[in-house]
XYZ file of C-alpha atoms in Angstrom:
74
model
C -1.814 -16.585 10.030
C -4.336 -18.689 12.165
C -7.498 -19.003 10.336
C -9.117 -18.827 13.657
C -7.932 -16.262 15.105
C -9.392 -14.223 12.057
C -12.984 -15.807 12.581
C -12.820 -15.291 15.865
C -12.189 -11.101 15.443
C -14.978 -11.136 12.363
C -17.102 -12.787 14.532
C -16.613 -10.244 17.361
C -17.668 -7.586 14.394
C -20.218 -9.524 13.360
C -21.977 -9.540 16.938
C -20.571 -5.679 17.826
C -23.495 -4.895 14.399
C -25.995 -6.774 15.522
C -26.048 -6.266 19.432
C -23.370 -5.095 20.668
C -20.773 -5.794 22.636
C -20.075 -6.200 26.597
C -16.980 -4.653 28.006
C -15.085 -7.987 28.372
C -15.891 -8.855 24.668
C -14.801 -5.508 23.038
C -11.480 -5.928 25.359
C -11.176 -9.245 23.337
C -11.284 -7.615 19.923
C -9.087 -5.359 20.679
C -6.995 -8.025 22.169
C -7.519 -10.139 18.884
C -6.563 -6.291 16.356
C -3.689 -5.979 18.165
C -2.387 -9.590 17.294
C -3.172 -9.906 13.908
C -2.037 -6.917 13.590
C 1.454 -8.359 14.932
C 1.543 -11.126 12.206
C 1.119 -8.596 9.890
C 3.175 -6.955 10.521
C 6.183 -9.765 11.373
C 5.348 -11.137 8.195
C 5.881 -7.446 6.701
C 9.063 -7.067 7.813
C 10.339 -10.622 6.485
C 9.461 -9.728 3.494
C 10.742 -6.605 3.328
C 14.280 -8.348 4.699
C 14.640 -10.068 1.745
C 14.749 -7.683 -0.753
C 18.233 -6.324 -2.452
C 17.053 -2.501 -4.076
C 19.128 -1.818 -7.131
C 19.927 0.952 -8.641
C 19.877 1.769 -12.650
C 23.827 0.986 -12.582
C 23.650 -2.763 -10.971
C 24.942 -1.162 -7.393
C 22.893 -2.404 -4.571
C 21.307 0.529 -2.747
C 19.799 -1.262 0.031
C 19.566 1.216 2.872
C 21.432 0.199 5.962
C 18.620 -0.328 7.631
C 16.885 -3.426 5.813
C 20.896 -4.585 5.199
C 21.272 -4.714 9.470
C 17.074 -6.737 9.480
C 18.518 -9.229 6.753
C 21.725 -9.995 8.791
C 19.650 -10.620 11.749
C 17.339 -12.543 9.966
C 19.738 -14.808 9.008
């Protein structure tokens, strides 16, 4: 994840608290937050794609959607 992205988000949040943001800054803040959330979602999906769920008897009970995602990522 880009440290620069997080720093920009934090700088705009701080400015918002202290003096407020212009309309263009509000739009930039929203865009940066969405970009950040997309990065997080991608990381979570990649992490979950590597997980196999096994029941007490040792049977693979990974949901079909998760198995498909795992195959897609290979």
